[in-house]
Coordinates of C-alpha atoms and ligand atoms in Angstrom, one line a residue:
X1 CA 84.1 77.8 82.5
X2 CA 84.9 74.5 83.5
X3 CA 88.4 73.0 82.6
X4 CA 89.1 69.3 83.4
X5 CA 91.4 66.3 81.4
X6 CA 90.1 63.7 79.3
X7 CA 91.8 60.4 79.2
X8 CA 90.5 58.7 76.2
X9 CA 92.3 57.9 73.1
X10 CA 91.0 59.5 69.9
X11 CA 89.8 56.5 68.1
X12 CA 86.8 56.1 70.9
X13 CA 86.4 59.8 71.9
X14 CA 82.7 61.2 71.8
X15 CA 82.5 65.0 72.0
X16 CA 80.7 67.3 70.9
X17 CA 83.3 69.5 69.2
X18 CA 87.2 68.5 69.0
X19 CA 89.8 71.3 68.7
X20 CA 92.9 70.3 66.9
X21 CA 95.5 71.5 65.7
X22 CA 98.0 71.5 62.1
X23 CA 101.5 72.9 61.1
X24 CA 102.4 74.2 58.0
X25 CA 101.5 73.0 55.3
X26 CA 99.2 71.3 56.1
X27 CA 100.6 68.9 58.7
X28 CA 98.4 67.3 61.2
X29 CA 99.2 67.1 65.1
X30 CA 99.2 63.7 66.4
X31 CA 95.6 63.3 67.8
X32 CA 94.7 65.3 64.5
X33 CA 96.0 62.4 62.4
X34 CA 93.9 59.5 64.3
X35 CA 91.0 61.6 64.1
X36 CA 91.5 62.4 60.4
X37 CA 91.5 58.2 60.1
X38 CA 88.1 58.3 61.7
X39 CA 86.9 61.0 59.3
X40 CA 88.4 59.0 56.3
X41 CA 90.8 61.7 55.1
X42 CA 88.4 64.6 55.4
X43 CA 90.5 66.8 57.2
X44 CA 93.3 66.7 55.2
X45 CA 90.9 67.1 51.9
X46 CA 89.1 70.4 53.4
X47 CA 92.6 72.0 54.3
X48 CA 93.5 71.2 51.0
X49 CA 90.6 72.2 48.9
X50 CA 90.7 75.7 50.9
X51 CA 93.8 76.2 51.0
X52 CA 94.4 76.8 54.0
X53 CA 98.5 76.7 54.7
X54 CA 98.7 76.3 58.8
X55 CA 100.0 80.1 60.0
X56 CA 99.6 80.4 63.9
X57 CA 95.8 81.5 63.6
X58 CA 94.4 80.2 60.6
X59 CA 91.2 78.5 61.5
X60 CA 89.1 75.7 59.7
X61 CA 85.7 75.1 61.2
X62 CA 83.7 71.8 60.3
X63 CA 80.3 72.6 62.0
X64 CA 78.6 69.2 60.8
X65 CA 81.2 65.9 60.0
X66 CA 79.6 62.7 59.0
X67 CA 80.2 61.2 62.8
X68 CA 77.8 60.7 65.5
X69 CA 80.1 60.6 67.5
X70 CA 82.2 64.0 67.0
X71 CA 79.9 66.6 66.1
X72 CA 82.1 69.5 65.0
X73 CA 85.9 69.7 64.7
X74 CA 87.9 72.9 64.9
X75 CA 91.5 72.9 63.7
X76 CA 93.7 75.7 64.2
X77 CA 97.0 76.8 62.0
X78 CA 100.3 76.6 64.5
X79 CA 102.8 77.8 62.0
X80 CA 106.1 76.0 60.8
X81 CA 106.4 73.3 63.6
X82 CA 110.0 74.6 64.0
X83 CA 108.9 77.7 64.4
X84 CA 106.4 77.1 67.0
X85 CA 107.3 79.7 70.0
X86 CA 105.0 81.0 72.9
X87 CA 103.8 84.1 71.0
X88 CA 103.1 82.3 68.0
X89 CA 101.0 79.4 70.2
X90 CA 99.4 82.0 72.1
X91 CA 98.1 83.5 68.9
X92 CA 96.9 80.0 67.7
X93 CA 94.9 79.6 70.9
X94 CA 93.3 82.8 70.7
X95 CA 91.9 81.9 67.4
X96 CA 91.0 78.5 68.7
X97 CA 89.1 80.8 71.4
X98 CA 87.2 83.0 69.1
X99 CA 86.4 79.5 67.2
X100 CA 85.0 78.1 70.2
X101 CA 83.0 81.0 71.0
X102 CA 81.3 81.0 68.3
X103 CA 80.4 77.6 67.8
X104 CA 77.1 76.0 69.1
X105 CA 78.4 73.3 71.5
X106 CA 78.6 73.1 75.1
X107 CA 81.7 71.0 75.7
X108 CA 84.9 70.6 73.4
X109 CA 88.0 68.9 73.9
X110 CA 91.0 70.1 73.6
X111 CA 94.2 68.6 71.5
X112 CA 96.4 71.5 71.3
X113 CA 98.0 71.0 74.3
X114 CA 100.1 68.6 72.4
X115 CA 101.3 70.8 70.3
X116 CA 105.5 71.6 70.7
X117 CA 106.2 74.9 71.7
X118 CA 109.8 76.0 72.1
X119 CA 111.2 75.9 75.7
X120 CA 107.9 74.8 76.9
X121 CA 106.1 72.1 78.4
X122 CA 102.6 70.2 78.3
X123 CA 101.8 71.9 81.7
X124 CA 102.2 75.3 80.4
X125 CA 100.6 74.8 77.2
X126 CA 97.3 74.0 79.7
X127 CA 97.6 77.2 81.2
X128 CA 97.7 78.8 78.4
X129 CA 95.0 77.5 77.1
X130 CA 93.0 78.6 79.7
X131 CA 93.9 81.5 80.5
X132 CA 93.5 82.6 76.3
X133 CA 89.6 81.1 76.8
X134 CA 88.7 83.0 79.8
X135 CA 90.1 86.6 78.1
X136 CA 88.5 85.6 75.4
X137 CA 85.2 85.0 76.8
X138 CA 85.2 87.8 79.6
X139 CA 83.0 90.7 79.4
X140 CA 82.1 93.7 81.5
X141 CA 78.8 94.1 81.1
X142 CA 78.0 95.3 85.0
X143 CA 76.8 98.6 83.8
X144 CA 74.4 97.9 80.8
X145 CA 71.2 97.9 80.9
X146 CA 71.1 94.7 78.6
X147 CA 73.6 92.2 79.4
X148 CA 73.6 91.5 75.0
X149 CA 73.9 88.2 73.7
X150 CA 77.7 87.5 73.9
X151 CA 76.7 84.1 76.2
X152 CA 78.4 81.1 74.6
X153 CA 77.1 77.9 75.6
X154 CA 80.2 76.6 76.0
X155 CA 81.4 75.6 79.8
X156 CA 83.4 72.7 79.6
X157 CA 86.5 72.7 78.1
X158 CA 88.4 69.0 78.6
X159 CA 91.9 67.9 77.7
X160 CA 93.2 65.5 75.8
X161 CA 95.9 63.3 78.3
X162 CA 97.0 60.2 77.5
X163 CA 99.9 59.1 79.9
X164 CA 99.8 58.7 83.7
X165 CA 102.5 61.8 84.2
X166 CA 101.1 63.8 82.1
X167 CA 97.8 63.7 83.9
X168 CA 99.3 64.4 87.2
X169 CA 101.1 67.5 85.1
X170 CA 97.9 68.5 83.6
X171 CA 95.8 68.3 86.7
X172 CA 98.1 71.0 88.1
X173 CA 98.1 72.9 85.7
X174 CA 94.8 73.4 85.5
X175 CA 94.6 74.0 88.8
X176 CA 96.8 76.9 88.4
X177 CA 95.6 78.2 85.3
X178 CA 91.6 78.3 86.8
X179 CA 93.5 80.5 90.3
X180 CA 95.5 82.4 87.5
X181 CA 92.2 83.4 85.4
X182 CA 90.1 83.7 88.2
X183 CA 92.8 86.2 90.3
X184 CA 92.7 88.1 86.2
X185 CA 89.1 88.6 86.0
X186 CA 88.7 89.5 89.4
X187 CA 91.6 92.3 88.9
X188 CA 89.7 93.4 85.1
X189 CA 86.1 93.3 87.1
X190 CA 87.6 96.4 90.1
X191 CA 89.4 98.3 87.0
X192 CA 86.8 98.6 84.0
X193 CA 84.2 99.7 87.3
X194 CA 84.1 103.6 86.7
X195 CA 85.6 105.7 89.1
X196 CA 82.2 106.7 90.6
X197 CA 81.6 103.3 91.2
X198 CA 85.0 101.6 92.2
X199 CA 85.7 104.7 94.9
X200 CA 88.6 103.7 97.6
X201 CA 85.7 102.6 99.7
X202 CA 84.2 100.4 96.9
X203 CA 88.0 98.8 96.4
X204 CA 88.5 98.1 100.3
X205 CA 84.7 96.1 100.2
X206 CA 85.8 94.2 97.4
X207 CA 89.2 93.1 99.0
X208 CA 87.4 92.2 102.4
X209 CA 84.7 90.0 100.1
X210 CA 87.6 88.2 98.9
X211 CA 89.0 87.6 102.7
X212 CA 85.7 86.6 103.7
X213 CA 85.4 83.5 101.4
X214 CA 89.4 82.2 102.2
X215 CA 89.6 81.1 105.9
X216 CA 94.2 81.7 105.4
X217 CA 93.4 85.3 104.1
X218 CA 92.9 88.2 106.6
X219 CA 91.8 91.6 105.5
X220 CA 92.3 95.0 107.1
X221 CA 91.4 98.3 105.8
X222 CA 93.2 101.4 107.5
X223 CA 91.0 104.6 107.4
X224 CA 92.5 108.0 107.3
X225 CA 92.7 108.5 111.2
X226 CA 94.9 105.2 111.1
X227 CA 97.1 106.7 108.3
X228 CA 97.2 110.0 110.1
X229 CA 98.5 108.1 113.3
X230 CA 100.9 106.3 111.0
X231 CA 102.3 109.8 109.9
X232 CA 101.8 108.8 106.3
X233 CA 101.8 112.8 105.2
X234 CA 102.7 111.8 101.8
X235 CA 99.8 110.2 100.8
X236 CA 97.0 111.4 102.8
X237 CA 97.9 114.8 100.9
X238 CA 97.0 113.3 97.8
X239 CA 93.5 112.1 99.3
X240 CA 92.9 115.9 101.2
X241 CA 92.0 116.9 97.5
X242 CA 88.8 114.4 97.8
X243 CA 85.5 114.3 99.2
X244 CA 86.3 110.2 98.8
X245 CA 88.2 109.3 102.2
X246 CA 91.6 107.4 101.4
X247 CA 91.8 103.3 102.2
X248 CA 95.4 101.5 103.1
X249 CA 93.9 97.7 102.2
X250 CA 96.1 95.1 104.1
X251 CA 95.6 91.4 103.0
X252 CA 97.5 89.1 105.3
X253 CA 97.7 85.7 103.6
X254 CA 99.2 82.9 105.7
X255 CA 100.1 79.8 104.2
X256 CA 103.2 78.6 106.6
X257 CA 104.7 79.0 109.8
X258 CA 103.7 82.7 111.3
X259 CA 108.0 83.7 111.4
X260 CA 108.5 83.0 107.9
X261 CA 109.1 86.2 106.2
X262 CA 106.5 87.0 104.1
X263 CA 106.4 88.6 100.3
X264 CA 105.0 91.7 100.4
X265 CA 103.3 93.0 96.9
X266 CA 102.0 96.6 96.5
X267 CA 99.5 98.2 94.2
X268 CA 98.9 101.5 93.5
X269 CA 95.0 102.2 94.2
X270 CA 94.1 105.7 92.8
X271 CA 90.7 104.9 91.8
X272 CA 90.6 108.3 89.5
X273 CA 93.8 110.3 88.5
X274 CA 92.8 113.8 87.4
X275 CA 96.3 115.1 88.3
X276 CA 95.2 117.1 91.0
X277 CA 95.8 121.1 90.4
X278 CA 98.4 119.7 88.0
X279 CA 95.5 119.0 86.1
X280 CA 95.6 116.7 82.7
X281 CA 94.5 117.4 79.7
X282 CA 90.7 116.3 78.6
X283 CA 91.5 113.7 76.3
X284 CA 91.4 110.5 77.2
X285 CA 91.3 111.4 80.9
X286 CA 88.7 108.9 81.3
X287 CA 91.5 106.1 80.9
X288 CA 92.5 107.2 84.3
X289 CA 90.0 105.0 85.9
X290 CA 92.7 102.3 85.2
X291 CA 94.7 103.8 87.9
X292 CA 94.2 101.4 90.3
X293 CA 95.1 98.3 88.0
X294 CA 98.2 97.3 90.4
X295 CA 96.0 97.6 93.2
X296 CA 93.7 95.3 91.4
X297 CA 96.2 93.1 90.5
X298 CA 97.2 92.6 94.0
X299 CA 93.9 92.1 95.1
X300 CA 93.5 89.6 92.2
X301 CA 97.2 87.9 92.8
X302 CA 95.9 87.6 96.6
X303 CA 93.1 85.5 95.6
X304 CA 95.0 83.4 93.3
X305 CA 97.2 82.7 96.4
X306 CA 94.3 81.8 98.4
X307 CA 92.8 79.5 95.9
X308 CA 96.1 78.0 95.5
X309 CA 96.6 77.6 99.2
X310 CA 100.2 78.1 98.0
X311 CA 102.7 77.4 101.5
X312 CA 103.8 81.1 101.8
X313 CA 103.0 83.9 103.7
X314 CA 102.1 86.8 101.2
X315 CA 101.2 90.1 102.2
X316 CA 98.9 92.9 99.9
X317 CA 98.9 96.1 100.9
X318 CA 97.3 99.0 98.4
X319 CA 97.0 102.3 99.0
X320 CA 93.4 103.7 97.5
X321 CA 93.0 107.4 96.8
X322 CA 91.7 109.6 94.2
X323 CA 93.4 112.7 93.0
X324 CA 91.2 115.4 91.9
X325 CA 91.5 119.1 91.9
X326 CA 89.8 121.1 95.0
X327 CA 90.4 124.3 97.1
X328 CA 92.3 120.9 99.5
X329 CA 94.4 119.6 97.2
X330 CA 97.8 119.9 97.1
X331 CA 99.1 122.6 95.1
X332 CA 102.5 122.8 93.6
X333 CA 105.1 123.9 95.8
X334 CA 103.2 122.2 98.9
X335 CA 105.4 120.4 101.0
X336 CA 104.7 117.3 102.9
X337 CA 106.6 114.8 105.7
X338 CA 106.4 111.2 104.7
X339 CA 105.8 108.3 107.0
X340 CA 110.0 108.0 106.5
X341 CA 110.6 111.5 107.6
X342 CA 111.8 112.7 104.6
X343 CA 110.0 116.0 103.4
X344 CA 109.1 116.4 99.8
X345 CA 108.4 119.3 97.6
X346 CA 105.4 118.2 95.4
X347 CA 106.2 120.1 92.1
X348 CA 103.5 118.5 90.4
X349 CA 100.6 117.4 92.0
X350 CA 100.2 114.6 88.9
X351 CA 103.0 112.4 90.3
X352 CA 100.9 111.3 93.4
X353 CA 101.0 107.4 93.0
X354 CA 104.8 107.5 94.1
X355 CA 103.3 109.9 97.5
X356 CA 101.3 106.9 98.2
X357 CA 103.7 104.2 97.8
X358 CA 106.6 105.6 99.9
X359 CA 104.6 105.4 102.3
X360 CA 103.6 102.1 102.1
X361 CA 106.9 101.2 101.4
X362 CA 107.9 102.3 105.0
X363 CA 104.8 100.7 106.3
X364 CA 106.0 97.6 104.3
X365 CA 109.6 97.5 106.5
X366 CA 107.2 96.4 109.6
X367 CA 106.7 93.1 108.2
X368 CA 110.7 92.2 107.8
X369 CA 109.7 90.8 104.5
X370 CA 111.2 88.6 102.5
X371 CA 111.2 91.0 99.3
X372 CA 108.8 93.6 98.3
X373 CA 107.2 94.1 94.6
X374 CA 104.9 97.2 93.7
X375 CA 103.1 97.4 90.9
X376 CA 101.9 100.8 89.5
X377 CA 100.6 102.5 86.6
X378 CA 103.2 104.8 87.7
X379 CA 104.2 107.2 84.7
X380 CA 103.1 107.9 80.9
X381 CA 106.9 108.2 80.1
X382 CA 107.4 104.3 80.8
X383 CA 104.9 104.0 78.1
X384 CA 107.0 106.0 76.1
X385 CA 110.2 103.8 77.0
X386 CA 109.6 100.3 76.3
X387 CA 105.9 100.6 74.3
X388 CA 102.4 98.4 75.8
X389 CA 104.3 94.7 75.6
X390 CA 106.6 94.2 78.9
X391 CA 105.8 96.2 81.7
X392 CA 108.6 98.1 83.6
X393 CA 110.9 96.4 86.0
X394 CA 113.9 98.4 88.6
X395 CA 115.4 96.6 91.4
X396 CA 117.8 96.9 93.8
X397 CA 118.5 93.3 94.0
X398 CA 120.0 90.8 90.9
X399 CA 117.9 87.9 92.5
X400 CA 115.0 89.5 92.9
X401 CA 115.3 91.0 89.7
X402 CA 116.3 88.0 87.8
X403 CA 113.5 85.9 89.6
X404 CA 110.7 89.0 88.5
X405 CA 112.0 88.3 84.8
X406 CA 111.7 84.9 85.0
X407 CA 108.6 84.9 86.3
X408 CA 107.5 87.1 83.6
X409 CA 108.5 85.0 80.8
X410 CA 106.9 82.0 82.3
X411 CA 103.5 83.5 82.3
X412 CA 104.3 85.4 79.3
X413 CA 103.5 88.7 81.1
X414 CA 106.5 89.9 80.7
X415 CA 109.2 92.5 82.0
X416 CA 111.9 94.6 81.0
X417 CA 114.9 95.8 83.5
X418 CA 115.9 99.7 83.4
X419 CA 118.2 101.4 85.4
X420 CA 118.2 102.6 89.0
X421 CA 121.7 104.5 89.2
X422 CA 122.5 107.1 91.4
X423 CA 123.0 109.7 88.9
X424 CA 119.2 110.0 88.6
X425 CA 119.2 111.1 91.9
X426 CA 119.9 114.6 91.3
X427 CA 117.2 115.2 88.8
X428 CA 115.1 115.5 92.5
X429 CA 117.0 117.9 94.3
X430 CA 114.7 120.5 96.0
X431 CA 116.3 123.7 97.3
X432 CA 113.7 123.9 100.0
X433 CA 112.4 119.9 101.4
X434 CA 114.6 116.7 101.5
X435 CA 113.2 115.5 97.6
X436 CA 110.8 116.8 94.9
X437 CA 108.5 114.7 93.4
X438 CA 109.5 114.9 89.9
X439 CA 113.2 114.9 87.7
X440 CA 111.9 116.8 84.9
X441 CA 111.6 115.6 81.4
X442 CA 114.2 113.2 81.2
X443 CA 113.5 109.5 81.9
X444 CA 111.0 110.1 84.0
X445 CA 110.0 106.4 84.6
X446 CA 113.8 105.8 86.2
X447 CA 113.4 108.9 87.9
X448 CA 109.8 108.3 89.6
X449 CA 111.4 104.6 90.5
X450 CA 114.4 106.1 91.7
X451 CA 112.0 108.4 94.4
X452 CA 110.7 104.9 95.7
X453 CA 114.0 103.2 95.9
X454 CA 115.0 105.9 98.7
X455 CA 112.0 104.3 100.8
X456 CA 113.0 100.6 100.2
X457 CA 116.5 100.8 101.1
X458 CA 115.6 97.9 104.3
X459 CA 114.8 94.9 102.0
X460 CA 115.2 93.7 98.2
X461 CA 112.5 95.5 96.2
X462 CA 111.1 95.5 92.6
X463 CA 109.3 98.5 91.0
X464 CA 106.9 97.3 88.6
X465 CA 105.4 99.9 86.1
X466 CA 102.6 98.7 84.4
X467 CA 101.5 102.2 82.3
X468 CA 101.1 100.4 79.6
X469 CA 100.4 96.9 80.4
X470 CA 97.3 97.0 82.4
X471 CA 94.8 98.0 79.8
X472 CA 93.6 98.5 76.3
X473 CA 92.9 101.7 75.0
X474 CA 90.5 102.3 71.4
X475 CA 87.7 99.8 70.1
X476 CA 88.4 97.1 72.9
X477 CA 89.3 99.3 75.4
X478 CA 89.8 97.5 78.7
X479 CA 92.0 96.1 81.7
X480 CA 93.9 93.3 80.9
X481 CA 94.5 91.5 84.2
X482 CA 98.2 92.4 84.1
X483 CA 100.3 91.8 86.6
X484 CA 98.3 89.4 88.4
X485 CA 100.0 86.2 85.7
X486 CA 103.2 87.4 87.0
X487 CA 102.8 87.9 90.6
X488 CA 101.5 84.7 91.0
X489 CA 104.0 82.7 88.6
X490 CA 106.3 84.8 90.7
X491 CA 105.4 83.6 94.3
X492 CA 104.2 79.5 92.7
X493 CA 108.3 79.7 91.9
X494 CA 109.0 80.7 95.3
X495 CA 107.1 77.7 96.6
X496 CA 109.7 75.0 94.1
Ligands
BES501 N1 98.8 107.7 86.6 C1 99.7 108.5 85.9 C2 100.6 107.8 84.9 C3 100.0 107.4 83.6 C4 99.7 108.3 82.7 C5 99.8 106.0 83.4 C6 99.2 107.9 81.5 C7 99.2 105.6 82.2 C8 98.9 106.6 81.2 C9 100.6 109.2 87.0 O1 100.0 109.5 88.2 C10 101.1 110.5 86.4 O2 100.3 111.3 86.1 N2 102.4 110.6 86.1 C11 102.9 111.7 85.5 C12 104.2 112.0 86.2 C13 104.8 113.3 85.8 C14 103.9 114.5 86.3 C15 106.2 113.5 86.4 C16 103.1 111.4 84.0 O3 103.4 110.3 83.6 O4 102.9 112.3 83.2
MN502 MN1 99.1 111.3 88.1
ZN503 ZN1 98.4 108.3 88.7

């Protein structure tokens, strides 16, 4: 999809559809209003004769008017214009999406970013908007046989700017809204691959694809001899249960001056989590193909980067494994040396993807970085803490944390903060190695954060659990491209 602005005033505009929008009851937007004067009233006397009040998502579709000029108009509900917050406008675009989708044309223009969203600006509402159309119109169709007919014909979306800063706004937007999308579907494409097809091999390939088409993006992939050298124990005991060898995928993005520290993101890659001897149970195991979605969303947040040429140096490291059940695997009990030092007792072979990132996170220390963020679909119980609508968040560091919320709210991929207090600490106490892998029943998202924050002591670092962010499960089961809004909005802040 092409996105681009449009400066033309409504009174002259040609297009072949025109998405508008209208508050309750029945209250046009501005552009809505000089359009309805072009139509002779015939907006306001369709909303009226359906009844159709304005809630964030109603939807009125004109598929013929009486212009030449505009062919079709689509006008979408935006709720009490008081009312109007981010959820509520996201909701309206979404409809506007499905709308849009459906209808015949190949261009539309876009009025809704004129629409007043609380706490919001013009810019935003853009991005928004774009990044709604592109979930709306993505599909993973790389493993049927027939592709189906979901092709709309729709691949130009303009909007509507009329003012010389608001272009310059808008332009930007855009700009980040296409690197945004593009770093989503990119992360969505590597996690709804099945787990025979997106092996750690697969993932590294896909990375170094990415590396080869940015000339500021470098791309290394450490095979298991290079971990072994490394003394990563911890996580090349979670790959010995394999026949797939493990991958440590470095992405070394450099956008200033070589010295300046860089931020370091992390993704947990476990292309399939079968729980090792600890195996899970058969239901819904499949869903553990998603257990690479931070290391996606690394790889996709990399590539947002890189399209942004964003003046940072940024620094993607994920850690691809599989954990399956063999006469290799770990077995409870087992005890292993991380890269650290520290020994750990692995009492259930299920917690692995916190065995990969302590390493990592010791590997991470070599880069002197200016903070580190991992994201991991690290444990079912933060599912059961905080539900599928913010993801996770620890830190051990206000700033970072406060700048990780922030960021979240901007892209409306949002986090919530939980504890990382001593106390948890003994919940891991092993009578025979330095740790055990798991704290028992009791919050066992704080406690499986609380194992990584002993290996990021050396710089400020954010957790990120993303459990029940990163995809859909039921009828439109899928990834969702989660974190990759936030990582970006995250690292665009750090460039302000
Ligand atoms: N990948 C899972 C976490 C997970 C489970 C994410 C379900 C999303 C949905 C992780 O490796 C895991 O198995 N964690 C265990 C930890 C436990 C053994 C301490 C869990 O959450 O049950
Ligand atoms: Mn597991
Ligand atoms: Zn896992």
């Amino acid at each position: 999809m092409d996105y681009q602005t449009k400066s033309e005033y409504v009174e002259s505009l040609v297009t072949p559809c025109f998405v508008g929008g209208f508050y309750q009851k029945r209250k046009l937007t501005p552009s809505a209003v000089m359009l309805d004067a072009r139509l002779d009233g015939l907006l306001e006397k369709l909303l009226k004769r359906d009844d159709i009040e304005g809630k964030p998502g109603d939807v009125l579709v004109i598929p013929h008017t009486p212009l030449e000029d505009i062919e079709r108009v689509i006008l979408v509900g935006l709720g009490k214009k008081e009312e109007l917050n981010p959820a509520a406008y996201r909701k309206a675009l979404a409809a506007a999406a499905k709308a849009l989708k459906d209808v015949n044309a190949k261009q539309a223009v876009s009025a809704l970013p004129e629409a007043e969203v609380q706490g919001r600006d013009f810019a935003w509402n853009i991005r928004q908007s774009i990044e709604t159309l592109d979930a709306s119109l993505y599909r993973f169709t790389d493993c049927k046989s027939e592709p189906g007919n979901h092709k709309t014909k729709l691949n130009k979306l303009y909007f509507l700017v009329n003012d010389e800063t608001a272009l310059a706004m808008a332009k930007t937007a855009i700009e980040q809204g296409r690197a945004i999308a593009q770093g989503v579907k990119l992360a969505k494409d590597l996690a709804n691959q099945p787990g025979n097809v997106c092996t750690p091999t697969h993932l590294a390939e896909q990375a170094e694809r990415v590396g080869k088409h940015h000339k500021k993006l470098k791309v290394k992939v450490l095979v298991e001899k290079d971990l072994e050298v490394l003394g990563m124990g911890a996580f090349l005991s979670v790959s010995r249960g394999s026949d797939e060898p493990a991958r440590l995928i470095v992405m070394e993005y450099s956008g200033t001056a070589a010295k300046t520290p860089p931020y370091v993101l992390i993704g947990k890659g476990l292309t399939f989590d079968a729980g090792g001897i600890s195996i899970k149970p058969a239901a819904n195991m499949d869903e553990m193909k998603y257990d690479m979605c931070g290391g996606a969303g690394v790889i996709g947040a990399l590539l947002a980067v890189a399209e942004l040429q964003l003046p940072l140096n940024v620094v993607g490291l994920v850690p691809a494994s599989e954990n399956l059940p063999s006469g290799t695997a770990n077995k409870p009990g087992d005890i292993v040396k991380s890269m650290a030092g520290t020994t750990i007792e692995i009492l259930n072979t299920d917690a692995e993807g916190r065995l990969l990132l302590c390493d990592v996170l010791t590997y991470a220390k070599r880069y002197e970085p200016a903070a580190v963020i991992d994201v991991a679909t690290l444990t079912g119980a933060c599912v059961v803490a905080l539900g599928r609508h913010p993801s996770g968040l620890w830190s051990n560091n206000e700033e970072l944390a406060a700048a990780v919320t922030a960021a979240g709210d901007t892209a409306f991929d949002r986090v919530w903060r939980m504890p990382l207090w001593e106390e948890y600490q003994e919940q891991m106490k092993s009578n025979f190695a330095d740790v055990a892998n798991i704290g028992g029943p009791d919050g066992g998202s704080v406690t499986a954060a609380c194992f990584l924050s002993r290996f990021a002591k050396d710089f400020p670092w954010a957790h990120v659990d993303i459990a029940g962010t990163a995809w859909k499960s039921g009828a439109d089961k899928g990834a969702t491209g989660r974190p990759v809004p936030l990582l970006v909005q995250y690292l665009i802040d750090r460039t302000q």
